[in-house]
């Protein structure tokens, strides 16, 4: 063990560790704003910040391939899909009072319990896991591609079908809203045509 490695400890963090902590705090704050804001468009934009912060964390962990996948797929595709869904369903741009259902404390309790369970499962699963520093990098293209297309093909395809279903659902909802607006406009115009001296009124007089 070298002298530099021996002197490094919890009370003497490196610049990368400090940057990792600061970016993590920023990402956590953006995630909190995402789930607490009452403006749907702002929530989607803060989600961009959250996912971008995760990409920076992957870069600091020397997992460059995972970082760029995070940017291209989640920031560049999923968030864009959400924004298109908001536009197609005519979501309000300003504050939405109905965005808060009143179950905030119940949702917070469930979120904390889920986070605690996730941390416990991850720590218990990887407690005795060791990284082979002499092998390929954990976040390299080769290792990630082999793991994705050998072990996670079915969940990957299921996720793509789920995203497609969300896009189709947004289009269907927008078409229903347009049809309802057209019917309401037609119903509003028809009585006015009969009372303004139109053909129906003239026939009634004759």
mmCIF file of C-alpha atoms in Angstrom:
data_model
loop_
_atom_site.group_PDB
_atom_site.id
_atom_site.type_symbol
_atom_site.label_atom_id
_atom_site.label_comp_id
_atom_site.label_asym_id
_atom_site.label_seq_id
_atom_site.Cartn_x
_atom_site.Cartn_y
_atom_site.Cartn_z
ATOM 1 C CA UNK A 1 0.000 0.000 0.000
ATOM 2 C CA UNK A 2 1.414 3.362 -0.985
ATOM 3 C CA UNK A 3 1.741 6.362 1.291
ATOM 4 C CA UNK A 4 -0.939 8.293 -0.642
ATOM 5 C CA UNK A 5 -3.393 5.421 -0.302
ATOM 6 C CA UNK A 6 -2.636 5.077 3.393
ATOM 7 C CA UNK A 7 -3.178 8.791 4.049
ATOM 8 C CA UNK A 8 -6.474 8.825 2.174
ATOM 9 C CA UNK A 9 -9.511 8.329 4.381
ATOM 10 C CA UNK A 10 -12.973 9.524 5.279
ATOM 11 C CA UNK A 11 -11.707 12.844 6.645
ATOM 12 C CA UNK A 12 -9.539 13.538 3.599
ATOM 13 C CA UNK A 13 -11.808 13.111 0.563
ATOM 14 C CA UNK A 14 -10.589 13.620 -2.963
ATOM 15 C CA UNK A 15 -11.922 16.188 -5.389
ATOM 16 C CA UNK A 16 -13.937 13.534 -7.219
ATOM 17 C CA UNK A 17 -15.602 12.438 -3.976
ATOM 18 C CA UNK A 18 -16.474 16.031 -3.074
ATOM 19 C CA UNK A 19 -17.920 16.618 -6.561
ATOM 20 C CA UNK A 20 -19.878 13.358 -6.284
ATOM 21 C CA UNK A 21 -21.407 14.502 -2.987
ATOM 22 C CA UNK A 22 -22.296 17.975 -4.265
ATOM 23 C CA UNK A 23 -23.873 16.654 -7.468
ATOM 24 C CA UNK A 24 -25.781 14.090 -5.420
ATOM 25 C CA UNK A 25 -27.215 16.808 -3.180
ATOM 26 C CA UNK A 26 -28.205 18.868 -6.237
ATOM 27 C CA UNK A 27 -29.861 15.839 -7.820
ATOM 28 C CA UNK A 28 -31.723 15.056 -4.606
ATOM 29 C CA UNK A 29 -32.979 18.640 -4.370
ATOM 30 C CA UNK A 30 -34.146 18.601 -7.994
ATOM 31 C CA UNK A 31 -35.970 15.326 -7.358
ATOM 32 C CA UNK A 32 -37.764 16.851 -4.372
ATOM 33 C CA UNK A 33 -38.856 19.860 -6.436
ATOM 34 C CA UNK A 34 -40.056 17.495 -9.185
ATOM 35 C CA UNK A 35 -42.502 15.710 -6.888
ATOM 36 C CA UNK A 36 -43.588 18.769 -4.868
ATOM 37 C CA UNK A 37 -44.207 21.441 -7.515
ATOM 38 C CA UNK A 38 -47.784 22.087 -8.654
ATOM 39 C CA UNK A 39 -46.786 23.081 -12.184
ATOM 40 C CA UNK A 40 -46.663 20.059 -14.465
ATOM 41 C CA UNK A 41 -44.331 21.607 -17.031
ATOM 42 C CA UNK A 42 -41.918 22.704 -14.318
ATOM 43 C CA UNK A 43 -41.996 19.173 -12.890
ATOM 44 C CA UNK A 44 -40.945 17.780 -16.269
ATOM 45 C CA UNK A 45 -38.121 20.328 -16.566
ATOM 46 C CA UNK A 46 -36.875 19.599 -13.056
ATOM 47 C CA UNK A 47 -36.926 15.929 -14.008
ATOM 48 C CA UNK A 48 -34.417 16.833 -16.725
ATOM 49 C CA UNK A 49 -32.135 18.279 -14.043
ATOM 50 C CA UNK A 50 -32.538 15.153 -11.918
ATOM 51 C CA UNK A 51 -31.704 12.756 -14.732
ATOM 52 C CA UNK A 52 -28.822 14.973 -15.854
ATOM 53 C CA UNK A 53 -27.406 14.893 -12.336
ATOM 54 C CA UNK A 54 -27.510 11.095 -12.412
ATOM 55 C CA UNK A 55 -25.579 11.173 -15.695
ATOM 56 C CA UNK A 56 -22.893 13.317 -14.058
ATOM 57 C CA UNK A 57 -22.703 10.847 -11.184
ATOM 58 C CA UNK A 58 -22.103 8.032 -13.668
ATOM 59 C CA UNK A 59 -19.324 10.059 -15.269
ATOM 60 C CA UNK A 60 -17.679 10.572 -11.884
ATOM 61 C CA UNK A 61 -17.869 6.792 -11.358
ATOM 62 C CA UNK A 62 -16.010 6.319 -14.698
ATOM 63 C CA UNK A 63 -19.069 4.709 -16.295
ATOM 64 C CA UNK A 64 -19.061 6.849 -19.425
ATOM 65 C CA UNK A 65 -21.258 4.541 -21.500
ATOM 66 C CA UNK A 66 -23.989 4.433 -18.837
ATOM 67 C CA UNK A 67 -23.801 8.229 -18.528
ATOM 68 C CA UNK A 68 -24.370 8.803 -22.248
ATOM 69 C CA UNK A 69 -27.173 6.230 -22.314
ATOM 70 C CA UNK A 70 -28.757 8.146 -19.432
ATOM 71 C CA UNK A 71 -28.576 11.380 -21.436
ATOM 72 C CA UNK A 72 -29.686 9.969 -24.788
ATOM 73 C CA UNK A 73 -32.525 7.725 -23.595
ATOM 74 C CA UNK A 74 -33.890 9.303 -20.430
ATOM 75 C CA UNK A 75 -33.158 13.002 -20.924
ATOM 76 C CA UNK A 76 -33.449 12.956 -24.715
ATOM 77 C CA UNK A 77 -36.352 10.539 -25.138
ATOM 78 C CA UNK A 78 -38.363 9.898 -21.976
ATOM 79 C CA UNK A 79 -38.609 13.532 -20.882
ATOM 80 C CA UNK A 80 -39.408 14.626 -24.445
ATOM 81 C CA UNK A 81 -42.158 11.980 -24.488
ATOM 82 C CA UNK A 82 -43.544 13.363 -21.230
ATOM 83 C CA UNK A 83 -43.522 16.911 -22.600
ATOM 84 C CA UNK A 84 -45.305 15.801 -25.763
ATOM 85 C CA UNK A 85 -47.859 13.999 -23.589
ATOM 86 C CA UNK A 86 -48.445 17.180 -21.592
ATOM 87 C CA UNK A 87 -48.892 19.205 -24.773
ATOM 88 C CA UNK A 88 -51.199 16.670 -26.447
ATOM 89 C CA UNK A 89 -53.437 16.401 -23.390
ATOM 90 C CA UNK A 90 -53.548 20.196 -23.037
ATOM 91 C CA UNK A 91 -52.104 20.235 -19.530
ATOM 92 C CA UNK A 92 -52.287 23.642 -17.811
ATOM 93 C CA UNK A 93 -49.143 25.726 -18.063
ATOM 94 C CA UNK A 94 -49.554 27.538 -14.747
ATOM 95 C CA UNK A 95 -50.224 26.252 -11.255
ATOM 96 C CA UNK A 96 -52.588 23.308 -10.957
ATOM 97 C CA UNK A 97 -54.446 23.282 -7.617
ATOM 98 C CA UNK A 98 -55.806 19.818 -8.385
ATOM 99 C CA UNK A 99 -52.265 18.424 -8.692
ATOM 100 C CA UNK A 100 -52.201 17.929 -4.900
ATOM 101 C CA UNK A 101 -54.648 15.232 -3.803
ATOM 102 C CA UNK A 102 -54.255 15.920 -0.087
ATOM 103 C CA UNK A 103 -52.507 12.602 0.561
ATOM 104 C CA UNK A 104 -49.077 14.176 0.795
ATOM 105 C CA UNK A 105 -48.160 12.609 4.147
ATOM 106 C CA UNK A 106 -49.313 9.171 3.044
ATOM 107 C CA UNK A 107 -47.285 9.491 -0.152
ATOM 108 C CA UNK A 108 -44.257 10.655 1.856
ATOM 109 C CA UNK A 109 -44.575 7.665 4.183
ATOM 110 C CA UNK A 110 -44.760 5.245 1.261
ATOM 111 C CA UNK A 111 -41.787 6.933 -0.447
ATOM 112 C CA UNK A 112 -39.613 6.762 2.681
ATOM 113 C CA UNK A 113 -40.549 3.112 3.259
ATOM 114 C CA UNK A 114 -39.790 2.245 -0.376
ATOM 115 C CA UNK A 115 -36.442 4.066 -0.240
ATOM 116 C CA UNK A 116 -35.472 2.290 2.996
ATOM 117 C CA UNK A 117 -36.433 -1.088 1.511
ATOM 118 C CA UNK A 118 -34.454 -0.356 -1.667
ATOM 119 C CA UNK A 119 -31.340 0.677 0.280
ATOM 120 C CA UNK A 120 -31.582 -2.409 2.476
ATOM 121 C CA UNK A 121 -31.984 -4.731 -0.519
ATOM 122 C CA UNK A 122 -29.053 -3.190 -2.410
ATOM 123 C CA UNK A 123 -26.738 -3.242 0.616
ATOM 124 C CA UNK A 124 -27.689 -6.816 1.446
ATOM 125 C CA UNK A 125 -27.278 -7.977 -2.161
ATOM 126 C CA UNK A 126 -23.864 -6.377 -2.772
ATOM 127 C CA UNK A 127 -22.370 -6.679 0.705
ATOM 128 C CA UNK A 128 -19.938 -9.412 -0.310
ATOM 129 C CA UNK A 129 -19.422 -8.250 -3.914
ATOM 130 C CA UNK A 130 -15.908 -7.429 -5.065
ATOM 131 C CA UNK A 131 -14.911 -5.547 -8.195
ATOM 132 C CA UNK A 132 -12.242 -7.053 -10.431
ATOM 133 C CA UNK A 133 -9.974 -4.097 -11.073
ATOM 134 C CA UNK A 134 -7.867 -6.095 -13.523
ATOM 135 C CA UNK A 135 -10.832 -6.899 -15.796
ATOM 136 C CA UNK A 136 -12.907 -4.698 -18.050
ATOM 137 C CA UNK A 137 -14.359 -1.536 -16.579
ATOM 138 C CA UNK A 138 -17.768 -2.032 -14.979
ATOM 139 C CA UNK A 139 -19.357 0.738 -17.029
ATOM 140 C CA UNK A 140 -17.681 -0.028 -20.348
ATOM 141 C CA UNK A 141 -19.586 -0.666 -23.554
ATOM 142 C CA UNK A 142 -18.568 -4.324 -23.712
ATOM 143 C CA UNK A 143 -19.628 -5.277 -20.192
ATOM 144 C CA UNK A 144 -22.861 -3.278 -20.345
ATOM 145 C CA UNK A 145 -23.802 -4.636 -23.779
ATOM 146 C CA UNK A 146 -23.195 -8.240 -22.705
ATOM 147 C CA UNK A 147 -25.276 -7.771 -19.555
ATOM 148 C CA UNK A 148 -28.086 -5.974 -21.405
ATOM 149 C CA UNK A 149 -28.504 -8.335 -24.343
ATOM 150 C CA UNK A 150 -27.906 -11.530 -22.371
ATOM 151 C CA UNK A 151 -29.722 -10.993 -19.078
ATOM 152 C CA UNK A 152 -32.023 -7.981 -19.501
ATOM 153 C CA UNK A 153 -33.449 -8.280 -23.026
ATOM 154 C CA UNK A 154 -37.037 -8.978 -21.945
ATOM 155 C CA UNK A 155 -37.297 -6.052 -19.441
ATOM 156 C CA UNK A 156 -35.707 -3.751 -22.039
ATOM 157 C CA UNK A 157 -38.326 -4.679 -24.648
ATOM 158 C CA UNK A 158 -41.134 -4.446 -22.068
ATOM 159 C CA UNK A 159 -40.018 -0.898 -21.249
ATOM 160 C CA UNK A 160 -40.106 0.072 -24.941
ATOM 161 C CA UNK A 161 -43.665 -1.293 -25.259
ATOM 162 C CA UNK A 162 -44.674 0.643 -22.125
ATOM 163 C CA UNK A 163 -43.330 3.909 -23.553
ATOM 164 C CA UNK A 164 -45.132 3.260 -26.853
ATOM 165 C CA UNK A 165 -48.385 2.617 -24.974
ATOM 166 C CA UNK A 166 -47.970 5.913 -23.100
ATOM 167 C CA UNK A 167 -47.515 7.816 -26.377
ATOM 168 C CA UNK A 168 -50.557 6.136 -27.978
ATOM 169 C CA UNK A 169 -52.635 6.881 -24.865
ATOM 170 C CA UNK A 170 -51.685 10.565 -25.008
ATOM 171 C CA UNK A 171 -52.739 10.732 -28.672
ATOM 172 C CA UNK A 172 -56.074 9.030 -27.922
ATOM 173 C CA UNK A 173 -56.799 11.411 -25.045
ATOM 174 C CA UNK A 174 -56.008 14.437 -27.202
ATOM 175 C CA UNK A 175 -58.356 13.219 -29.977
ATOM 176 C CA UNK A 176 -61.180 12.717 -27.475
ATOM 177 C CA UNK A 177 -60.653 16.219 -26.108
ATOM 178 C CA UNK A 178 -60.761 17.713 -29.614
ATOM 179 C CA UNK A 179 -63.950 15.791 -30.437
ATOM 180 C CA UNK A 180 -65.618 17.008 -27.238
ATOM 181 C CA UNK A 181 -64.635 20.617 -27.985
ATOM 182 C CA UNK A 182 -65.986 20.363 -31.531
ATOM 183 C CA UNK A 183 -69.292 18.931 -30.271
ATOM 184 C CA UNK A 184 -69.593 21.700 -27.673
ATOM 185 C CA UNK A 185 -68.945 24.379 -30.294
ATOM 186 C CA UNK A 186 -71.514 22.846 -32.649
ATOM 187 C CA UNK A 187 -74.102 22.738 -29.861
ATOM 188 C CA UNK A 188 -73.413 26.388 -29.037
ATOM 189 C CA UNK A 189 -73.691 27.539 -32.658
ATOM 190 C CA UNK A 190 -76.898 25.637 -33.598
ATOM 191 C CA UNK A 191 -79.372 27.477 -31.260
ATOM 192 C CA UNK A 192 -77.884 30.819 -32.245
ATOM 193 C CA UNK A 193 -78.542 30.094 -35.927
ATOM 194 C CA UNK A 194 -82.228 29.395 -35.216
ATOM 195 C CA UNK A 195 -82.817 32.585 -33.235
ATOM 196 C CA UNK A 196 -80.983 35.063 -35.434
ATOM 197 C CA UNK A 197 -83.418 35.091 -38.304
ATOM 198 C CA UNK A 198 -81.967 32.057 -40.098
ATOM 199 C CA UNK A 199 -83.810 29.747 -42.470
ATOM 200 C CA UNK A 200 -85.497 27.925 -39.587
ATOM 201 C CA UNK A 201 -86.903 31.153 -38.208
ATOM 202 C CA UNK A 202 -88.247 32.278 -41.599
ATOM 203 C CA UNK A 203 -89.999 28.969 -42.191
ATOM 204 C CA UNK A 204 -91.615 29.230 -38.769
ATOM 205 C CA UNK A 205 -92.992 32.688 -39.611
ATOM 206 C CA UNK A 206 -94.461 31.522 -42.910
#
